[in-house]
Amino acid sequence: MKILLATDGSRFAENAAAFLAHLPHREPLDLTVLSIAEPPFLHGSQEVIAWIKKNQDAERGRCA
C-alpha cells in the first residue's frame, strides 16, 4: 500500500501521523513523507540573498 503523509509540523499533522501509526496494516507500506517549511526571512548582504534565492529556485526546479 502506498501512503503519502504530508506534514507542516502542526499539531494536526502530528495527529495524522499518530493516527496512521496506529492503523492496522496487513501488507507492507510504501510510505512517503512530504515536509513543508516556510522559507526563512532573508537578510544579509546582497550576495548572500542572491545565493539563497538561486539555490531555492534550483531546488524548486529539481522537485518539479
GROMACS .gro file of N, CA, C and O in nm:
model
  256
    1MET      N    1   0.084  -0.116   0.000
    1MET     CA    2   0.000   0.000   0.000
    1MET      C    3   0.089   0.123   0.000
    1MET      O    4   0.184   0.133   0.077
    2LYS      N    5   0.058   0.220  -0.086
    2LYS     CA    6   0.133   0.345  -0.092
    2LYS      C    7   0.059   0.452  -0.013
    2LYS      O    8  -0.061   0.469  -0.027
    3ILE      N    9   0.135   0.523   0.071
    3ILE     CA   10   0.077   0.628   0.154
    3ILE      C   11   0.166   0.751   0.145
    3ILE      O   12   0.289   0.742   0.154
    4LEU      N   13   0.102   0.866   0.128
    4LEU     CA   14   0.171   0.995   0.131
    4LEU      C   15   0.127   1.066   0.258
    4LEU      O   16   0.008   1.091   0.279
    5LEU      N   17   0.223   1.096   0.344
    5LEU     CA   18   0.196   1.170   0.467
    5LEU      C   19   0.259   1.307   0.454
    5LEU      O   20   0.380   1.320   0.448
    6ALA      N   21   0.175   1.409   0.445
    6ALA     CA   22   0.223   1.547   0.434
    6ALA      C   23   0.221   1.610   0.572
    6ALA      O   24   0.126   1.593   0.648
    7THR      N   25   0.328   1.682   0.606
    7THR     CA   26   0.335   1.745   0.738
    7THR      C   27   0.391   1.885   0.727
    7THR      O   28   0.478   1.913   0.645
    8ASP      N   29   0.336   1.973   0.809
    8ASP     CA   30   0.388   2.109   0.819
    8ASP      C   31   0.435   2.138   0.961
    8ASP      O   32   0.462   2.250   0.997
    9GLY      N   33   0.443   2.033   1.041
    9GLY     CA   34   0.488   2.049   1.179
    9GLY      C   35   0.378   2.089   1.275
    9GLY      O   36   0.403   2.104   1.394
   10SER      N   37   0.256   2.105   1.225
   10SER     CA   38   0.146   2.146   1.311
   10SER      C   39   0.098   2.029   1.396
   10SER      O   40   0.127   1.913   1.368
   11ARG      N   41   0.019   2.060   1.497
   11ARG     CA   42  -0.036   1.953   1.581
   11ARG      C   43  -0.132   1.867   1.501
   11ARG      O   44  -0.148   1.748   1.527
   12PHE      N   45  -0.197   1.926   1.401
   12PHE     CA   46  -0.288   1.848   1.316
   12PHE      C   47  -0.211   1.743   1.235
   12PHE      O   48  -0.255   1.629   1.221
   13ALA      N   49  -0.096   1.783   1.182
   13ALA     CA   50  -0.012   1.689   1.107
   13ALA      C   51   0.042   1.580   1.200
   13ALA      O   52   0.051   1.463   1.161
   14GLU      N   53   0.079   1.617   1.321
   14GLU     CA   54   0.126   1.518   1.417
   14GLU      C   55   0.016   1.419   1.453
   14GLU      O   56   0.041   1.299   1.467
   15ASN      N   57  -0.107   1.470   1.467
   15ASN     CA   58  -0.220   1.382   1.494
   15ASN      C   59  -0.245   1.286   1.378
   15ASN      O   60  -0.278   1.169   1.400
   16ALA      N   61  -0.230   1.334   1.256
   16ALA     CA   62  -0.247   1.248   1.139
   16ALA      C   63  -0.141   1.138   1.137
   16ALA      O   64  -0.171   1.021   1.107
   17ALA      N   65  -0.017   1.172   1.171
   17ALA     CA   66   0.090   1.072   1.175
   17ALA      C   67   0.064   0.969   1.284
   17ALA      O   68   0.084   0.849   1.264
   18ALA      N   69   0.018   1.015   1.399
   18ALA     CA   70  -0.013   0.922   1.508
   18ALA      C   71  -0.129   0.831   1.470
   18ALA      O   72  -0.126   0.710   1.498
   19PHE      N   73  -0.229   0.885   1.403
   19PHE     CA   74  -0.342   0.805   1.357
   19PHE      C   75  -0.294   0.698   1.260
   19PHE      O   76  -0.331   0.580   1.273
   20LEU      N   77  -0.210   0.737   1.165
   20LEU     CA   78  -0.155   0.641   1.068
   20LEU      C   79  -0.075   0.531   1.139
   20LEU      O   80  -0.087   0.413   1.105
   21ALA      N   81   0.004   0.570   1.237
   21ALA     CA   82   0.088   0.472   1.307
   21ALA      C   83   0.005   0.368   1.382
   21ALA      O   84   0.051   0.255   1.402
   22HIS      N   85  -0.115   0.405   1.422
   22HIS     CA   86  -0.198   0.312   1.499
   22HIS      C   87  -0.297   0.232   1.415
   22HIS      O   88  -0.369   0.149   1.469
   23LEU      N   89  -0.299   0.256   1.285
   23LEU     CA   90  -0.387   0.178   1.198
   23LEU      C   91  -0.328   0.040   1.175
   23LEU      O   92  -0.207   0.026   1.160
   24PRO      N   93  -0.409  -0.063   1.170
   24PRO     CA   94  -0.357  -0.195   1.138
   24PRO      C   95  -0.321  -0.203   0.989
   24PRO      O   96  -0.394  -0.151   0.904
   25HIS      N   97  -0.207  -0.264   0.961
   25HIS     CA   98  -0.161  -0.276   0.823
   25HIS      C   99  -0.140  -0.424   0.793
   25HIS      O  100  -0.060  -0.491   0.859
   26ARG      N  101  -0.209  -0.474   0.693
   26ARG     CA  102  -0.198  -0.615   0.656
   26ARG      C  103  -0.084  -0.641   0.560
   26ARG      O  104  -0.040  -0.754   0.545
   27GLU      N  105  -0.037  -0.538   0.495
   27GLU     CA  106   0.071  -0.553   0.398
   27GLU      C  107   0.175  -0.445   0.423
   27GLU      O  108   0.147  -0.346   0.491
   28PRO      N  109   0.295  -0.462   0.371
   28PRO     CA  110   0.399  -0.360   0.391
   28PRO      C  111   0.356  -0.226   0.330
   28PRO      O  112   0.285  -0.222   0.229
   29LEU      N  113   0.401  -0.119   0.391
   29LEU     CA  114   0.369   0.015   0.344
   29LEU      C  115   0.484   0.074   0.265
   29LEU      O  116   0.601   0.054   0.298
   30ASP      N  117   0.450   0.146   0.160
   30ASP     CA  118   0.545   0.228   0.087
   30ASP      C  119   0.511   0.372   0.128
   30ASP      O  120   0.423   0.435   0.070
   31LEU      N  121   0.579   0.421   0.233
   31LEU     CA  122   0.545   0.550   0.294
   31LEU      C  123   0.637   0.659   0.241
   31LEU      O  124   0.758   0.648   0.245
   32THR      N  125   0.575   0.765   0.192
   32THR     CA  126   0.647   0.885   0.151
   32THR      C  127   0.603   0.998   0.243
   32THR      O  128   0.483   1.020   0.260
   33VAL      N  129   0.700   1.067   0.303
   33VAL     CA  130   0.668   1.179   0.391
   33VAL      C  131   0.711   1.308   0.321
   33VAL      O  132   0.825   1.321   0.277
   34LEU      N  133   0.616   1.399   0.309
   34LEU     CA  134   0.641   1.529   0.247
   34LEU      C  135   0.636   1.633   0.357
   34LEU      O  136   0.533   1.649   0.424
   35SER      N  137   0.746   1.703   0.376
   35SER     CA  138   0.754   1.804   0.480
   35SER      C  139   0.752   1.943   0.417
   35SER      O  140   0.825   1.969   0.322
   36ILE      N  141   0.669   2.028   0.470
   36ILE     CA  142   0.654   2.163   0.418
   36ILE      C  143   0.711   2.260   0.521
   36ILE      O  144   0.681   2.251   0.639
   37ALA      N  145   0.793   2.352   0.473
   37ALA     CA  146   0.850   2.454   0.561
   37ALA      C  147   0.849   2.588   0.490
   37ALA      O  148   0.876   2.595   0.370
   38GLU      N  149   0.817   2.692   0.564
   38GLU     CA  150   0.820   2.826   0.506
   38GLU      C  151   0.965   2.872   0.500
   38GLU      O  152   1.040   2.856   0.597
   39PRO      N  153   1.007   2.929   0.386
   39PRO     CA  154   1.145   2.978   0.378
   39PRO      C  155   1.167   3.090   0.480
   39PRO      O  156   1.075   3.168   0.506
   40PRO      N  157   1.285   3.095   0.537
   40PRO     CA  158   1.312   3.198   0.638
   40PRO      C  159   1.317   3.336   0.574
   40PRO      O  160   1.340   3.351   0.454
   41PHE      N  161   1.294   3.437   0.656
   41PHE     CA  162   1.310   3.574   0.610
   41PHE      C  163   1.455   3.593   0.571
   41PHE      O  164   1.547   3.558   0.646
   42LEU      N  165   1.477   3.644   0.451
   42LEU     CA  166   1.613   3.661   0.401
   42LEU      C  167   1.670   3.795   0.447
   42LEU      O  168   1.610   3.899   0.428
   43HIS      N  169   1.786   3.788   0.505
   43HIS     CA  170   1.857   3.908   0.543
   43HIS      C  171   2.005   3.884   0.526
   43HIS      O  172   2.051   3.771   0.520
   44GLY      N  173   2.080   3.988   0.513
   44GLY     CA  174   2.224   3.976   0.492
   44GLY      C  175   2.265   4.056   0.370
   44GLY      O  176   2.191   4.139   0.318
   45SER      N  177   2.384   4.027   0.322
   45SER     CA  178   2.436   4.101   0.207
   45SER      C  179   2.360   4.062   0.081
   45SER      O  180   2.295   3.957   0.074
   46GLN      N  181   2.367   4.144  -0.019
   46GLN     CA  182   2.300   4.115  -0.146
   46GLN      C  183   2.354   3.987  -0.207
   46GLN      O  184   2.280   3.911  -0.269
   47GLU      N  185   2.482   3.958  -0.187
   47GLU     CA  186   2.540   3.836  -0.241
   47GLU      C  187   2.481   3.712  -0.175
   47GLU      O  188   2.452   3.612  -0.240
   48VAL      N  189   2.462   3.718  -0.045
   48VAL     CA  190   2.405   3.605   0.029
   48VAL      C  191   2.259   3.585  -0.013
   48VAL      O  192   2.216   3.472  -0.038
   49ILE      N  193   2.183   3.693  -0.022
   49ILE     CA  194   2.043   3.684  -0.062
   49ILE      C  195   2.032   3.626  -0.202
   49ILE      O  196   1.950   3.538  -0.228
   50ALA      N  197   2.116   3.672  -0.295
   50ALA     CA  198   2.114   3.620  -0.432
   50ALA      C  199   2.150   3.472  -0.434
   50ALA      O  200   2.089   3.393  -0.507
   51TRP      N  201   2.248   3.430  -0.353
   51TRP     CA  202   2.289   3.289  -0.347
   51TRP      C  203   2.175   3.203  -0.294
   51TRP      O  204   2.145   3.096  -0.349
   52ILE      N  205   2.107   3.248  -0.188
   52ILE     CA  206   1.997   3.171  -0.131
   52ILE      C  207   1.883   3.158  -0.232
   52ILE      O  208   1.830   3.050  -0.253
   53LYS      N  209   1.845   3.269  -0.296
   53LYS     CA  210   1.737   3.264  -0.395
   53LYS      C  211   1.772   3.172  -0.511
   53LYS      O  212   1.686   3.097  -0.559
   54LYS      N  213   1.897   3.177  -0.558
   54LYS     CA  214   1.940   3.090  -0.668
   54LYS      C  215   1.926   2.944  -0.629
   54LYS      O  216   1.875   2.861  -0.706
   55ASN      N  217   1.966   2.910  -0.508
   55ASN     CA  218   1.958   2.771  -0.463
   55ASN      C  219   1.814   2.729  -0.436
   55ASN      O  220   1.778   2.613  -0.462
   56GLN      N  221   1.730   2.818  -0.388
   56GLN     CA  222   1.588   2.786  -0.371
   56GLN      C  223   1.524   2.757  -0.506
   56GLN      O  224   1.449   2.661  -0.521
   57ASP      N  225   1.554   2.840  -0.606
   57ASP     CA  226   1.498   2.820  -0.740
   57ASP      C  227   1.547   2.688  -0.799
   57ASP      O  228   1.470   2.614  -0.861
   58ALA      N  229   1.675   2.656  -0.779
   58ALA     CA  230   1.729   2.530  -0.831
   58ALA      C  231   1.662   2.410  -0.765
   58ALA      O  232   1.627   2.311  -0.831
   59GLU      N  233   1.637   2.420  -0.635
   59GLU     CA  234   1.571   2.311  -0.562
   59GLU      C  235   1.426   2.296  -0.608
   59GLU      O  236   1.377   2.185  -0.624
   60ARG      N  237   1.359   2.409  -0.627
   60ARG     CA  238   1.220   2.401  -0.677
   60ARG      C  239   1.215   2.334  -0.814
   60ARG      O  240   1.127   2.255  -0.842
   61GLY      N  241   1.311   2.367  -0.900
   61GLY     CA  242   1.318   2.307  -1.034
   61GLY      C  243   1.346   2.158  -1.027
   61GLY      O  244   1.294   2.080  -1.105
   62ARG      N  245   1.428   2.118  -0.932
   62ARG     CA  246   1.463   1.976  -0.918
   62ARG      C  247   1.343   1.895  -0.870
   62ARG      O  248   1.325   1.781  -0.907
   63CYS      N  249   1.259   1.956  -0.787
   63CYS     CA  250   1.146   1.885  -0.729
   63CYS      C  251   1.022   1.890  -0.816
   63CYS      O  252   0.926   1.822  -0.788
   64ALA      N  253   1.022   1.973  -0.917
   64ALA     CA  254   0.901   1.989  -1.002
   64ALA      C  255   0.884   1.872  -1.096
   64ALA      O  256   0.965   1.795  -1.126
   0.00000   0.00000   0.00000
